[in-house]
Coordinates of C-alpha atoms in Angstrom, one line a residue:
Chain A
X10 CA 27.5 -23.4 1.6
X11 CA 26.7 -23.6 5.3
X12 CA 23.4 -25.5 5.4
X13 CA 23.0 -24.9 9.1
X14 CA 22.7 -21.1 8.8
X15 CA 19.3 -19.6 9.4
X16 CA 18.5 -16.9 7.0
X17 CA 15.9 -14.2 7.8
X18 CA 14.7 -13.1 4.4
X19 CA 14.7 -14.8 1.0
X20 CA 16.6 -13.2 -1.9
X21 CA 14.7 -10.7 -4.0
X22 CA 14.0 -13.4 -6.6
X23 CA 12.2 -15.6 -4.1
X24 CA 8.5 -16.1 -4.7
X25 CA 6.5 -13.9 -2.4
X26 CA 3.1 -15.5 -3.0
X27 CA 4.6 -18.8 -2.2
X28 CA 5.3 -17.6 1.3
X29 CA 1.7 -16.8 1.7
X30 CA 0.5 -20.2 0.9
X31 CA -0.8 -22.1 3.8
X32 CA 1.5 -25.0 4.6
X33 CA 0.8 -28.3 3.0
X34 CA -1.1 -31.0 4.9
X35 CA 1.3 -33.4 6.6
X36 CA 2.8 -35.8 4.1
X37 CA 1.9 -33.9 1.0
X38 CA 5.0 -32.4 -0.6
X39 CA 4.5 -29.2 -2.4
X40 CA 7.6 -29.4 -4.6
X41 CA 8.9 -32.5 -6.2
X42 CA 12.6 -31.9 -5.7
X43 CA 12.6 -31.7 -1.9
X44 CA 11.9 -34.6 0.5
X45 CA 9.9 -33.9 3.6
X46 CA 12.2 -33.3 6.6
X47 CA 12.2 -36.0 9.3
X48 CA 11.2 -33.6 12.1
X49 CA 10.3 -30.0 12.7
X50 CA 13.7 -29.0 14.1
X51 CA 15.1 -29.1 10.6
X52 CA 12.5 -26.7 9.1
X53 CA 15.0 -23.9 8.4
X54 CA 18.2 -25.8 8.4
X55 CA 17.1 -27.9 5.4
X56 CA 16.1 -24.9 3.5
X57 CA 19.4 -24.3 1.8
X58 CA 17.9 -21.7 -0.7
X59 CA 17.4 -19.4 2.2
X60 CA 21.1 -19.1 3.0
X61 CA 21.9 -15.4 3.3
X62 CA 24.9 -13.3 3.3
X63 CA 25.9 -10.4 5.5
X64 CA 23.9 -7.9 3.3
X65 CA 20.7 -9.9 3.8
X66 CA 21.2 -10.0 7.6
X67 CA 21.9 -6.3 7.6
X68 CA 18.7 -5.6 5.6
X69 CA 16.7 -7.8 8.0
X70 CA 18.1 -6.0 11.1
X71 CA 17.7 -2.6 9.5
X72 CA 14.0 -3.4 8.8
X73 CA 13.5 -4.7 12.4
X74 CA 15.2 -1.8 14.1
X75 CA 13.8 1.0 11.9
X76 CA 10.2 -0.4 12.1
X77 CA 10.5 -0.7 15.9
X78 CA 11.7 2.9 16.3
X79 CA 9.0 4.2 14.0
X80 CA 6.1 2.1 15.5
X81 CA 7.1 3.0 19.1
X82 CA 8.1 6.6 18.0
X83 CA 4.7 7.4 16.5
X84 CA 3.0 6.5 19.8
X85 CA 5.5 8.5 21.9
X86 CA 5.1 11.5 19.5
X87 CA 1.3 11.3 19.8
X88 CA 1.5 11.1 23.6
X89 CA 3.9 14.0 23.6
X90 CA 1.5 16.1 21.4
X91 CA -1.5 15.3 23.6
X92 CA 0.1 15.7 27.0
X93 CA 2.1 18.9 26.2
X94 CA -0.1 20.7 23.7
X95 CA -3.6 19.3 24.3
X96 CA -3.7 19.1 28.1
X97 CA -3.9 15.3 28.5
X98 CA -6.8 13.0 29.0
X99 CA -10.2 12.8 30.8
X100 CA -13.3 10.7 30.6
X101 CA -16.9 12.0 30.2
X102 CA -16.6 15.2 32.3
X103 CA -14.6 17.1 29.7
X104 CA -15.5 16.4 26.0
X105 CA -12.3 18.1 24.7
X106 CA -10.0 16.1 26.9
X107 CA -12.1 12.9 26.3
X108 CA -11.5 13.5 22.6
X109 CA -7.7 13.3 23.2
X110 CA -8.1 9.6 24.0
X111 CA -9.2 9.1 20.4
X112 CA -6.0 9.8 18.5
X113 CA -3.8 8.2 21.2
X114 CA -5.8 4.9 21.4
X115 CA -6.3 4.7 17.6
X116 CA -2.6 5.1 16.9
X117 CA -1.8 2.6 19.6
X118 CA -4.3 0.0 18.3
X119 CA -4.3 0.5 14.5
X120 CA -0.7 1.5 14.0
X121 CA 1.6 0.4 16.8
X122 CA 0.0 -2.9 17.8
X123 CA -1.3 -3.9 14.3
X124 CA 2.1 -2.9 12.8
X125 CA 4.0 -5.1 15.2
X126 CA 1.6 -7.9 14.6
X127 CA 2.1 -7.8 10.8
X128 CA 5.8 -7.5 11.1
X129 CA 6.2 -10.2 13.7
X130 CA 4.2 -12.6 11.6
X131 CA 6.5 -11.8 8.6
X132 CA 9.9 -11.5 10.4
X133 CA 9.7 -14.0 13.3
X134 CA 11.6 -17.0 12.1
X135 CA 12.7 -18.6 15.4
X136 CA 9.4 -19.9 16.7
X137 CA 7.0 -22.7 15.6
X138 CA 4.4 -21.4 13.2
X139 CA 1.5 -22.0 15.5
X140 CA 3.2 -19.7 18.2
X141 CA 3.8 -17.1 15.6
X142 CA 0.1 -17.3 14.6
X143 CA -0.9 -16.9 18.3
X144 CA 1.4 -13.9 18.8
X145 CA -0.1 -12.4 15.6
X146 CA -3.6 -12.9 17.0
X147 CA -2.6 -11.7 20.5
X148 CA -1.3 -8.3 19.2
X149 CA -4.5 -7.8 17.1
X150 CA -6.6 -8.9 20.1
X151 CA -4.8 -6.2 22.2
X152 CA -5.7 -3.7 19.5
X153 CA -9.4 -4.3 19.9
X154 CA -10.0 -2.6 23.3
X155 CA -7.8 0.3 22.1
X156 CA -9.9 0.7 19.0
X157 CA -13.2 0.2 20.9
X158 CA -12.3 2.8 23.6
X159 CA -11.0 5.2 20.9
X160 CA -14.2 4.9 19.0
X161 CA -16.4 5.4 22.1
X162 CA -14.3 8.4 23.2
X163 CA -14.9 10.3 20.0
X164 CA -18.6 9.5 20.0
X165 CA -18.9 10.7 23.6
X166 CA -16.9 13.8 23.0
X167 CA -19.1 14.7 19.9
X168 CA -22.4 14.0 21.7
X169 CA -21.4 15.8 25.0
X170 CA -19.9 18.9 23.4
X171 CA -22.1 22.1 23.3
X172 CA -23.6 22.1 20.7
X173 CA -23.3 18.4 19.9
X174 CA -21.2 17.6 16.8
X175 CA -22.5 15.5 13.9
X176 CA -21.1 12.0 13.8
X177 CA -19.9 10.4 10.6
X178 CA -19.7 13.7 8.6
X179 CA -16.0 14.1 7.7
X180 CA -13.9 12.0 5.2
X181 CA -11.8 10.8 8.3
X182 CA -14.9 9.3 9.9
X183 CA -16.0 7.6 6.6
X184 CA -12.5 6.1 6.1
X185 CA -12.4 5.2 9.8
X186 CA -15.7 3.3 9.6
X187 CA -14.4 1.3 6.6
X188 CA -11.1 0.6 8.4
X189 CA -12.8 -0.6 11.5
X190 CA -15.3 -2.8 9.5
X191 CA -12.4 -4.4 7.6
X192 CA -10.4 -4.9 10.8
X193 CA -13.3 -6.8 12.5
X194 CA -13.9 -8.9 9.4
X195 CA -10.2 -9.7 9.1
X196 CA -9.9 -10.7 12.8
X197 CA -13.0 -13.0 12.6
X198 CA -12.0 -14.6 9.3
X199 CA -8.4 -15.0 10.5
X200 CA -9.4 -16.4 13.9
X201 CA -11.7 -19.0 12.4
X202 CA -9.7 -19.9 9.3
X203 CA -6.2 -20.2 10.8
X204 CA -6.9 -21.2 14.4
X205 CA -10.3 -22.9 14.7
X206 CA -10.2 -24.7 11.4
X207 CA -6.8 -26.2 12.4
X208 CA -8.8 -28.7 14.4
X209 CA -9.5 -30.6 11.2
X210 CA -6.2 -29.8 9.6
X211 CA -6.4 -32.1 6.6
X212 CA -10.0 -31.5 5.6
X213 CA -9.7 -27.7 5.9
X214 CA -6.4 -27.4 4.0
X215 CA -7.8 -26.2 0.7
X216 CA -10.1 -23.7 2.4
X217 CA -7.2 -22.3 4.4
X218 CA -4.8 -22.2 1.5
X219 CA -7.3 -20.1 -0.5
X220 CA -7.8 -17.8 2.5
X221 CA -4.1 -17.0 3.2
X222 CA -3.3 -14.7 0.2
X223 CA -6.7 -13.0 0.6
X224 CA -6.1 -12.4 4.4
X225 CA -2.5 -11.2 3.7
X226 CA -3.5 -8.8 0.9
X227 CA -6.5 -7.3 2.7
X228 CA -4.5 -7.1 6.0
X229 CA -1.9 -4.9 4.3
X230 CA -4.7 -2.9 2.6
X231 CA -6.4 -2.5 6.0
X232 CA -3.1 -1.2 7.5
X233 CA -2.6 1.3 4.7
X234 CA -6.2 2.4 5.1
X235 CA -5.6 2.9 8.9
X236 CA -2.6 5.1 8.0
X237 CA -4.7 7.1 5.5
X238 CA -7.4 7.5 8.1
X239 CA -4.9 8.7 10.8
X240 CA -3.4 11.2 8.4
X241 CA -6.8 12.6 7.3
X242 CA -7.8 12.8 11.0
X243 CA -4.6 14.8 11.8
X244 CA -5.0 17.1 8.9
X245 CA -8.7 17.8 9.7
X246 CA -7.8 18.5 13.4
X247 CA -4.9 20.7 12.5
X248 CA -7.0 22.7 9.9
X249 CA -10.0 23.0 12.3
X250 CA -7.8 24.3 15.1
X251 CA -5.5 26.4 13.0
X252 CA -7.5 29.6 13.9
X253 CA -8.1 28.5 17.5
X254 CA -6.8 31.2 19.8
X255 CA -6.6 29.0 22.9
X256 CA -2.9 28.5 22.5
X257 CA -0.3 31.1 21.8
X258 CA 0.7 31.4 18.2
X259 CA 4.2 30.2 19.0
X260 CA 2.8 27.0 20.5
X261 CA 0.4 26.7 17.7
X262 CA 3.2 26.9 15.2
X263 CA 5.2 24.2 17.0
X264 CA 2.0 22.0 17.2
X265 CA 1.6 22.4 13.5
X266 CA 5.1 20.9 12.9
X267 CA 4.5 18.1 15.5
X268 CA 1.3 17.1 13.6
X269 CA 3.2 17.3 10.2
X270 CA 6.0 15.2 11.7
X271 CA 3.4 12.6 12.9
X272 CA 2.0 12.5 9.3
X273 CA 5.5 11.9 7.9
X274 CA 6.3 9.2 10.5
X275 CA 3.0 7.5 9.6
X276 CA 3.9 7.6 5.9
X277 CA 7.4 6.2 6.7
X278 CA 5.7 3.3 8.6
X279 CA 3.5 2.6 5.6
X280 CA 6.6 2.5 3.4
X281 CA 8.7 0.3 5.7
X282 CA 5.8 -2.2 6.4
X283 CA 4.9 -2.6 2.8
X284 CA 8.5 -3.0 1.7
X285 CA 9.2 -5.5 4.6
X286 CA 6.1 -7.6 3.7
X287 CA 7.0 -7.7 0.1
X288 CA 10.7 -8.6 0.8
X289 CA 10.3 -10.9 3.8
X290 CA 9.5 -14.5 4.4
X291 CA 6.7 -16.0 6.4
X292 CA 7.7 -18.4 9.1
X293 CA 6.4 -21.3 7.1
X294 CA 7.2 -21.2 3.4
X295 CA 5.6 -23.5 0.9
X296 CA 8.8 -25.6 0.9
X297 CA 8.7 -26.3 4.7
X298 CA 6.7 -29.1 6.1
X299 CA 5.4 -28.6 9.6
X300 CA 3.4 -31.3 11.4
X301 CA 1.4 -29.1 13.8
X302 CA -1.7 -30.6 15.0
X303 CA -4.2 -29.2 17.5
Chain B
X19 CA -5.8 -29.2 -20.7
X20 CA -5.8 -26.7 -23.5
X21 CA -2.2 -25.7 -23.8
X22 CA -3.0 -22.9 -26.3
X23 CA -5.2 -20.9 -23.9
X24 CA -3.8 -17.6 -22.8
X25 CA -4.4 -17.0 -19.1
X26 CA -4.5 -13.5 -17.7
X27 CA -3.5 -14.1 -14.1
X28 CA -1.7 -16.8 -12.2
X29 CA -3.5 -18.8 -9.5
X30 CA -3.2 -17.4 -6.0
X31 CA -0.4 -19.8 -5.2
X32 CA 1.8 -18.5 -8.1
X33 CA 5.0 -16.8 -7.0
X34 CA 4.5 -13.0 -7.2
X35 CA 8.1 -12.0 -6.8
X36 CA 9.0 -14.4 -9.6
X37 CA 7.0 -12.2 -11.9
X38 CA 9.0 -9.2 -11.0
X39 CA 12.3 -10.8 -11.9
X40 CA 13.8 -9.3 -15.1
X41 CA 13.8 -11.9 -17.8
X42 CA 16.8 -14.2 -18.1
X43 CA 19.4 -13.5 -20.7
X44 CA 18.7 -15.4 -23.8
X45 CA 19.6 -19.0 -23.5
X46 CA 19.8 -19.1 -19.7
X47 CA 16.9 -21.2 -18.3
X48 CA 15.7 -20.1 -14.9
X49 CA 14.0 -23.4 -14.1
X50 CA 15.4 -26.8 -14.8
X51 CA 12.2 -28.5 -15.7
X52 CA 11.2 -26.3 -18.6
X53 CA 13.0 -26.2 -21.9
X54 CA 13.4 -22.8 -23.6
X55 CA 10.8 -22.2 -26.2
X56 CA 12.0 -22.2 -29.8
X57 CA 10.6 -18.8 -30.6
X58 CA 8.8 -15.8 -29.1
X59 CA 5.4 -16.7 -30.5
X60 CA 5.2 -19.5 -27.9
X61 CA 5.8 -17.4 -24.8
X62 CA 2.3 -17.8 -23.4
X63 CA 1.3 -20.9 -25.2
X64 CA 4.1 -22.9 -23.6
X65 CA 3.3 -21.7 -20.1
X66 CA 0.8 -24.4 -19.2
X67 CA 0.9 -23.5 -15.5
X68 CA -0.9 -20.3 -16.5
X69 CA -4.0 -22.1 -17.8
X70 CA -6.9 -20.4 -16.1
X71 CA -10.6 -21.3 -15.7
X72 CA -13.7 -19.1 -16.0
X73 CA -13.3 -17.7 -12.5
X74 CA -9.8 -16.4 -13.2
X75 CA -10.9 -14.7 -16.4
X76 CA -13.8 -13.2 -14.5
X77 CA -11.4 -11.9 -11.9
X78 CA -9.2 -10.5 -14.6
X79 CA -12.0 -8.7 -16.4
X80 CA -13.5 -7.5 -13.1
X81 CA -10.1 -5.9 -12.1
X82 CA -9.7 -4.3 -15.6
X83 CA -13.3 -2.9 -15.8
X84 CA -13.4 -1.7 -12.1
X85 CA -10.0 0.0 -12.3
X86 CA -10.9 1.7 -15.6
X87 CA -14.2 3.0 -14.2
X88 CA -12.4 4.2 -11.0
X89 CA -9.4 5.8 -12.7
X90 CA -11.5 7.6 -15.3
X91 CA -14.2 8.3 -12.7
X92 CA -11.9 10.1 -10.3
X93 CA -10.8 12.5 -13.0
X94 CA -14.4 13.1 -14.2
X95 CA -15.5 13.7 -10.5
X96 CA -12.6 16.2 -10.0
X97 CA -13.5 18.0 -13.2
X98 CA -17.2 18.1 -12.2
X99 CA -16.3 19.5 -8.7
X100 CA -14.0 22.2 -10.2
X101 CA -16.2 23.2 -13.0
X102 CA -19.6 23.3 -11.2
X103 CA -18.5 24.2 -7.6
X104 CA -15.2 26.1 -8.1
X105 CA -15.9 28.2 -11.2
X106 CA -13.4 26.4 -13.6
X107 CA -9.9 27.3 -14.6
X108 CA -7.7 30.3 -15.4
X109 CA -4.0 31.1 -15.7
X110 CA -2.1 33.8 -13.8
X111 CA -4.9 36.5 -13.9
X112 CA -6.9 34.9 -11.1
X113 CA -5.0 33.1 -8.4
X114 CA -8.1 31.3 -7.1
X115 CA -9.0 29.9 -10.5
X116 CA -5.4 29.1 -11.3
X117 CA -5.3 27.0 -8.1
X118 CA -8.1 24.9 -9.6
X119 CA -5.7 23.5 -12.1
X120 CA -3.6 22.0 -9.3
X121 CA -6.1 19.2 -8.1
X122 CA -7.2 18.5 -11.7
X123 CA -3.7 18.1 -13.2
X124 CA -2.3 16.2 -10.1
X125 CA -5.2 13.7 -10.2
X126 CA -4.7 13.3 -14.0
X127 CA -1.0 12.8 -13.7
X128 CA -0.4 11.0 -10.4
X129 CA -3.6 8.9 -10.3
X130 CA -5.2 8.4 -13.7
X131 CA -2.1 8.2 -15.9
X132 CA 0.2 6.6 -13.3
X133 CA -2.6 4.1 -12.3
X134 CA -3.2 3.1 -15.9
X135 CA 0.6 2.8 -16.5
X136 CA 1.0 0.4 -13.5
X137 CA -2.0 -1.7 -14.3
X138 CA -1.2 -1.9 -18.1
X139 CA 2.3 -3.1 -17.2
X140 CA 0.8 -5.8 -15.0
X141 CA -2.3 -6.8 -16.9
X142 CA -1.3 -6.4 -20.6
X143 CA -0.5 -9.9 -21.8
X144 CA -1.0 -9.7 -25.5
X145 CA 2.0 -7.6 -26.5
X146 CA 5.7 -8.2 -26.6
X147 CA 7.4 -7.2 -23.3
X148 CA 9.4 -4.3 -24.9
X149 CA 6.1 -2.7 -26.2
X150 CA 4.6 -3.1 -22.7
X151 CA 7.6 -1.3 -21.3
X152 CA 7.3 1.5 -23.8
X153 CA 3.6 2.0 -23.1
X154 CA 4.4 2.0 -19.3
X155 CA 7.0 4.7 -20.0
X156 CA 4.7 6.6 -22.3
X157 CA 1.9 6.9 -19.7
X158 CA 4.4 8.0 -17.0
X159 CA 6.0 10.5 -19.5
X160 CA 2.5 11.9 -20.2
X161 CA 2.1 12.4 -16.4
X162 CA 5.2 14.6 -16.2
X163 CA 3.7 17.8 -17.9
X164 CA 0.5 17.3 -15.8
X165 CA 2.5 17.2 -12.6
X166 CA 4.8 20.0 -13.6
X167 CA 1.9 22.3 -14.6
X168 CA 0.0 21.3 -11.5
X169 CA 3.0 22.2 -9.3
X170 CA 3.5 25.5 -11.1
X171 CA -0.1 26.5 -10.8
X172 CA -0.2 26.1 -7.0
X173 CA 3.1 28.0 -6.6
X174 CA 1.8 30.8 -8.8
X175 CA -1.6 30.9 -7.0
X176 CA 0.1 31.0 -3.6
X177 CA 2.6 33.8 -4.7
X178 CA 0.0 35.9 -6.6
X179 CA -2.7 35.8 -3.9
X180 CA -3.1 38.8 -1.6
X181 CA -1.4 38.4 0.9
X182 CA 0.9 35.8 -0.6
X183 CA 0.5 32.3 1.0
X184 CA 3.5 30.4 2.5
X185 CA 4.7 27.5 0.3
X186 CA 5.6 24.1 1.7
X187 CA 3.8 24.7 5.1
X188 CA 1.1 22.0 5.2
X189 CA 1.4 18.2 5.5
X190 CA 0.0 18.0 2.0
X191 CA 2.8 20.0 0.6
X192 CA 5.4 17.9 2.5
X193 CA 3.9 14.6 1.3
X194 CA 3.6 16.1 -2.3
X195 CA 7.3 17.1 -2.3
X196 CA 8.3 13.5 -1.3
X197 CA 5.9 12.0 -3.9
X198 CA 7.3 14.2 -6.7
X199 CA 10.9 13.5 -5.8
X200 CA 10.2 9.7 -5.7
X201 CA 8.3 10.0 -9.0
X202 CA 11.3 11.7 -10.8
X203 CA 13.8 9.2 -9.3
X204 CA 11.6 6.2 -10.3
X205 CA 11.2 7.6 -13.9
X206 CA 15.0 8.3 -14.3
X207 CA 16.0 4.9 -12.8
X208 CA 13.3 3.1 -14.8
X209 CA 14.3 4.8 -18.1
X210 CA 18.0 4.0 -17.7
X211 CA 17.7 0.6 -16.2
X212 CA 15.0 -1.0 -18.3
X213 CA 15.3 0.8 -21.7
X214 CA 18.8 2.3 -22.1
X215 CA 20.7 -0.6 -20.4
X216 CA 18.9 -3.0 -22.8
X217 CA 21.5 -2.0 -25.4
X218 CA 23.9 -4.3 -23.7
X219 CA 21.4 -6.9 -22.7
X220 CA 23.6 -9.7 -21.5
X221 CA 26.1 -7.6 -19.6
X222 CA 23.5 -5.6 -17.7
X223 CA 21.3 -8.5 -16.9
X224 CA 22.4 -8.8 -13.2
X225 CA 22.0 -5.0 -12.7
X226 CA 18.5 -5.0 -14.2
X227 CA 17.4 -8.2 -12.3
X228 CA 18.3 -6.4 -9.0
X229 CA 16.5 -3.3 -10.0
X230 CA 13.2 -4.8 -11.0
X231 CA 11.7 -5.7 -7.5
X232 CA 13.0 -2.4 -6.1
X233 CA 11.4 -0.4 -9.0
X234 CA 8.2 -2.4 -8.6
X235 CA 8.0 -2.0 -4.8
X236 CA 8.9 1.7 -4.7
X237 CA 6.5 2.3 -7.7
X238 CA 3.6 0.9 -5.7
X239 CA 4.7 2.8 -2.6
X240 CA 4.9 6.0 -4.7
X241 CA 1.4 5.4 -6.0
X242 CA 0.1 5.0 -2.5
X243 CA 1.9 8.1 -1.4
X244 CA 0.3 10.0 -4.3
X245 CA -3.1 8.8 -3.1
X246 CA -2.3 9.8 0.5
X247 CA -1.2 13.3 -0.7
X248 CA -4.3 13.8 -2.8
X249 CA -6.5 12.8 0.2
X250 CA -4.7 15.2 2.6
X251 CA -5.0 18.0 0.0
X252 CA -8.7 17.4 -0.4
X253 CA -9.2 17.3 3.4
X254 CA -7.1 20.5 3.9
X255 CA -9.0 22.3 1.2
X256 CA -12.4 21.2 2.5
X257 CA -11.6 22.2 6.1
X258 CA -10.1 25.6 5.1
X259 CA -13.2 26.4 2.9
X260 CA -15.8 24.9 5.4
X261 CA -16.5 28.4 6.8
X262 CA -16.2 30.1 3.4
X263 CA -19.4 32.1 2.7
X264 CA -18.8 32.4 -1.0
X265 CA -21.1 29.5 -1.8
X266 CA -24.6 29.0 -0.4
X267 CA -24.7 26.5 2.5
X268 CA -26.7 24.1 0.4
X269 CA -24.0 24.1 -2.3
X270 CA -21.3 23.9 0.4
X271 CA -22.9 20.8 1.8
X272 CA -23.1 19.1 -1.6
X273 CA -19.4 20.1 -2.2
X274 CA -18.5 18.5 1.1
X275 CA -20.0 15.2 0.0
X276 CA -18.4 15.4 -3.5
X277 CA -15.0 15.9 -1.8
X278 CA -15.7 12.9 0.6
X279 CA -16.7 10.8 -2.4
X280 CA -13.4 11.8 -4.2
X281 CA -11.5 10.6 -1.1
X282 CA -13.4 7.3 -1.1
X283 CA -12.8 6.7 -4.8
X284 CA -9.1 7.4 -4.3
X285 CA -9.0 4.8 -1.5
X286 CA -10.9 2.4 -3.7
X287 CA -8.2 3.0 -6.4
X288 CA -5.5 2.3 -3.9
X289 CA -7.1 -1.0 -2.9
X290 CA -7.8 -2.2 -6.4
X291 CA -4.3 -1.3 -7.7
X292 CA -2.5 -3.0 -4.8
X293 CA -4.7 -6.1 -5.0
X294 CA -4.3 -6.2 -8.8
X295 CA -0.5 -5.9 -8.6
X296 CA -0.3 -8.6 -5.9
X297 CA -2.6 -11.0 -7.8
X298 CA -1.6 -10.3 -11.4
X299 CA 1.2 -11.5 -13.7
X300 CA 3.8 -9.4 -15.4
X301 CA 3.9 -9.8 -19.2
X302 CA 7.2 -11.7 -18.9
X303 CA 7.4 -14.1 -16.0
X304 CA 10.7 -15.7 -14.9
X305 CA 9.6 -18.9 -16.7
X306 CA 9.3 -17.2 -20.1
X307 CA 12.3 -16.7 -22.3
X308 CA 12.1 -13.7 -24.6
X309 CA 14.8 -12.9 -27.1
X310 CA 14.4 -9.2 -27.3
X311 CA 17.4 -7.2 -28.5
X312 CA 17.6 -3.6 -29.3

């Protein structure tokens, strides 16, 4: 067995929850049968259980390539739909065009950026854990302005339209409110638990180790909720505009299929992210000892 | 430590994927530090790592009670909506009333029965594993006639209405088609892999152990897909009937909130089932040796 090979994913039998456990405080071995490695460079080389064959690499690459195509694809498809079938964007002078910012920015923030953030945290194995955490935070931080602007644009477009539309009436808006609340909560908890509390690494170990599986579970739930919210939004929009005579019926028919395709791509993203998270390995497994200090 | 206590859920650090591994063939220990128990009666008693405190029992009971309330509640709420706001059921003589069977039966089959089936498999710890498997299969088998009748009722109501409505046009129908296809595939694969192949337990061990995490992952994905399909169906129906003057505007307003509440309950079910599955323990963990033979 080549002990120097770096394996991307554990075998199906590998314990998933173990991967979600915050790393042990320096010098505290989590398993009795494995000595702590002398330095950080050996974190993956020493982990002989992670040796993977061609099939595992193929699965890893398939997940990476497919998820990249879908996460970028859903944003391109949304932009295509808005630019070619909904006349593009505007701010404040035209409520209908201002509304168009809402689906685009929400898909960019909640799906593309958040999806890459989750997958990068799970699949990135070539960096130190603290860098992976920072990248995970950076992607979520980039999602915040998208979500905030997307939220403002729909509020403005509702309030500026004649007559003004009621806010927080539809199921989409209720689900969206829960999704945004959970997103903010997850970001704040994640930022304080896994970055700020690192300052006192040893004393906050127990707190962080309790938080990790909760943050991971609710993070995935939040992502699924975001997908459900996007799909309800698309369906509501499509049904409301089904009898709209602004577009020719031929265009309207094509638009219907574009919106359906968007829904299917969103569901495919939900499937691939949940499968990838269940199958994949976090950068720092419970068996790996990292001596990061702030 | 009381070694005779039966603990419902493992601590957060316990390996989840381990729980999904098909049990070892008799006499093959999966961990080196644990001797095989002399008989089946000791399966949980010997598993000292599963000792849980009051908090864990509280969490277990909370999940069981909350999920029961939500899974039964969603069916009661659907029946209430159909009976009091959609004039109840009929078969073939009235397409509108025949349609009403569709949401009721689909919620009963895909959400209530499938949800109980998944949760029972995960949370039932007091029975032999083969009985848990049979109950899991029984609940899913009960879902089949519900789904089949629900599918037929919407087809009939589309074809019998004047003018006939197009089948498989909306996003809901596309998602529903994928959900039903995956459900049938999962049922057939599950039935053959985990019940029929048990006849040659030792020779089919490897095959079954590969199938378990795949069946578990895709089962959960299928359940989430069913929830997404139900929500899109509710939203489509609500939007299509928003301008319908059959009901008074007061009733229509209440109906809107009932449908929104149904959507929120469905999302809550999705959250509690995915959290329960991630946190809970299968009846037979990889560390437990069961000597079932058919």
